[in-house]
Amino acid sequence: MPSVYIKTYGCQMNERDSEAVASQLVAKGYTLAASEHVADVVLLNTCSVRDNAEQKAINKMENIAGDIRKHRPNVVLGFLGCMAQSRGQDLIDRLPDVDLVIGTQKFHRTADYLDDIFAGRSTKIVDTAAEQGSEGTIREHLLNGSTKDKAKAVTAFVSIMQGCNQYCTFCIVPYTRGEERSRSIADIVAECRQLVAHGVKEITLLGQIVTSYGRRRSNSRESKVEGREPEIPQPSTLGSRLLTAKSPFVQLIEAVHEIEGLERIRFTSPHPKGYGDDLVEAYARLPKLVESAHLPVQSGSDRVLKLMHRGYTRERFLEIIRKLRGARPGMGITSDIIVGFPGETESDFGETLSLCCEVEFDNAYLFKYSPRKDTPAAAMPDQIPETVIEERHARLLETINDIGKRKYDAFVGRQTQILVEGPSKKNSARMTGRTRCNKIVLFDGAERHRGQLMDVKITRTGSFTLYGDPAVVGF
Ligand code: SAH
Ligand code: F3S
């Protein structure tokens, strides 16, 4: 059977989609290749969030077409995911070497389409259609020894929903991923149980806007399509008297929390707008829900937040942070921030800087604003010049790094629990684990420590990394 290499660009959801596709291909008899140079099929799973992510994938495909196809003309080339969805047939018009373009609701058809190409039934395939129920098709994991490392996976991502209805004015995701569609609690719990049975100890629940999990399409711009109403997940039967006040997302967390053998639960990404007290309270109540939160703020200026259509104010964001820290002292908090949104003044940017100093994020991912096709922000007046964006980005990065360094340095001398994930990618003599608050810890350990919850004493710090010494007797 042919071998396949999948290269992934972008977010954790894309990583998860690639893993599910790889697993579906393996189930059909395909093998996984170690690199594009030896593969019979090369698939690029793409990201559209910023222009440079798209350019990277296009350049890569051009190189592969020019280089690999020259020596091995029968190699099959394909684009998957967000850019495949937004550009469709255009990609083949522009890059005629490409055989396959598969959108975000059709990942599960990849194996069938490859079969068609290898059997000579089709040559060029483009499928970017919507498919009812596609949110339930990202469920397979690479756990059966199909790759060496995945065989012993300690952590896993589980996709709980697809799409987003928030329509932030800068964001292409609602167009590439479609309407919000949630899987049922029963379906998600069954997948998590299976993972735990294979030795997984930590699960991250994934979605573009997990705080909207299981809610009706209240922000939908499209009129309802007959028969396309998303399935409303079943409320947990494990409930308590508070059941009716709890959001479906908190009900889902509770149901996953019940799984015996599961040690840790994380999720990404929530939206401040839907961050109710029930979710804050879940942190105080559920010990497996670790003290770590990624909460994208995007800007510290109320004026910019409004232009972005974010649906909260700076004060509301700060209130959530205060409540989270009240519920769980030592909460690790990270965020996403956009620099240079159209119309952002020096004073608006100052508000973002001051918000970062006030919150003291453990880390934040900074994005230079990139105009995206058909999004309202791309047509807004006062687009910010590149040089100004660069300069603000550099200033904010320095602030984030300074705060991060202080926060990481404060761990030195402390004892903390980590979950050991495996050998470090950079130095296989070292093992790597993560604290409950999501900080990476490197230590001199051995393979037998994989999957263990272990206490380590932090001895020094690197860049957004901690170094530890096992503190347990009998190590
Ligand atoms: N809700 C999703 C957001 C996906 S996009 C999630 O957090 O998983 C990830 C981040 O990319 C956003 O939080 C935002 O900070 C950034 N981003 C999105 N569109 C952008 C654009 N047009 N330019 C720059 N950054 C952008
Ligand atoms: Fe994008 Fe805003 Fe949704 S950032 S993914 S439209 S919450």
Coordinates of C-alpha atoms and ligand atoms in Angstrom, one line a residue, residues 11 13 49-50 164 170-173 207-209 268-271 294 296 298 310 336-338 365 367-372 375, ligand 1:
C11 CA -3.4 25.3 15.5
M13 CA -7.2 21.6 15.9
V49 CA -5.6 32.6 10.0
R50 CA -2.9 34.8 8.6
C164 CA -17.5 29.3 15.2
F170 CA -10.6 40.0 11.8
C171 CA -11.2 36.3 11.7
I172 CA -11.5 33.9 8.7
V173 CA -12.3 30.8 10.9
G207 CA -12.8 23.6 19.7
Q208 CA -12.6 27.0 18.2
I209 CA -14.9 28.4 20.9
T268 CA -8.8 25.3 24.4
S269 CA -10.0 27.8 23.4
P270 CA -12.7 29.4 25.5
H271 CA -14.1 32.8 24.7
H294 CA -5.8 29.9 27.7
P296 CA -7.6 35.0 24.2
Q298 CA -6.9 40.2 21.5
R310 CA -15.5 40.5 20.7
D336 CA -3.7 35.6 22.2
I337 CA -3.2 39.2 21.3
I338 CA -3.5 41.0 17.9
Y365 CA 0.9 34.6 21.6
F367 CA -0.1 38.1 16.2
K368 CA 0.6 40.9 13.7
Y369 CA -2.8 41.8 12.2
S370 CA -3.2 40.3 8.7
P371 CA -6.2 41.3 6.5
R372 CA -8.2 38.2 5.6
T375 CA -13.7 39.7 6.7
Ligands
SAH1 N1 -10.9 30.7 18.8 C1 -9.8 30.3 18.1 C2 -9.1 31.3 17.3 C3 -8.4 30.8 16.2 S1 -7.4 31.9 15.5 C4 -8.8 29.7 19.1 O1 -8.3 30.4 20.0 O2 -8.5 28.5 19.0 C5 -6.0 31.9 16.7 C6 -5.6 33.3 17.0 O3 -5.1 33.9 15.8 C7 -6.7 34.3 17.4 O4 -6.9 34.2 18.8 C8 -6.1 35.6 17.0 O5 -5.3 36.2 18.1 C9 -5.2 35.3 15.8 N2 -5.8 35.8 14.6 C10 -7.0 35.4 14.0 N3 -7.2 36.1 12.9 C11 -6.1 37.0 12.7 C12 -5.8 37.9 11.8 N4 -6.6 38.2 10.7 N5 -4.6 38.6 11.9 C13 -3.8 38.3 13.0 N6 -4.1 37.4 13.9 C14 -5.3 36.7 13.8

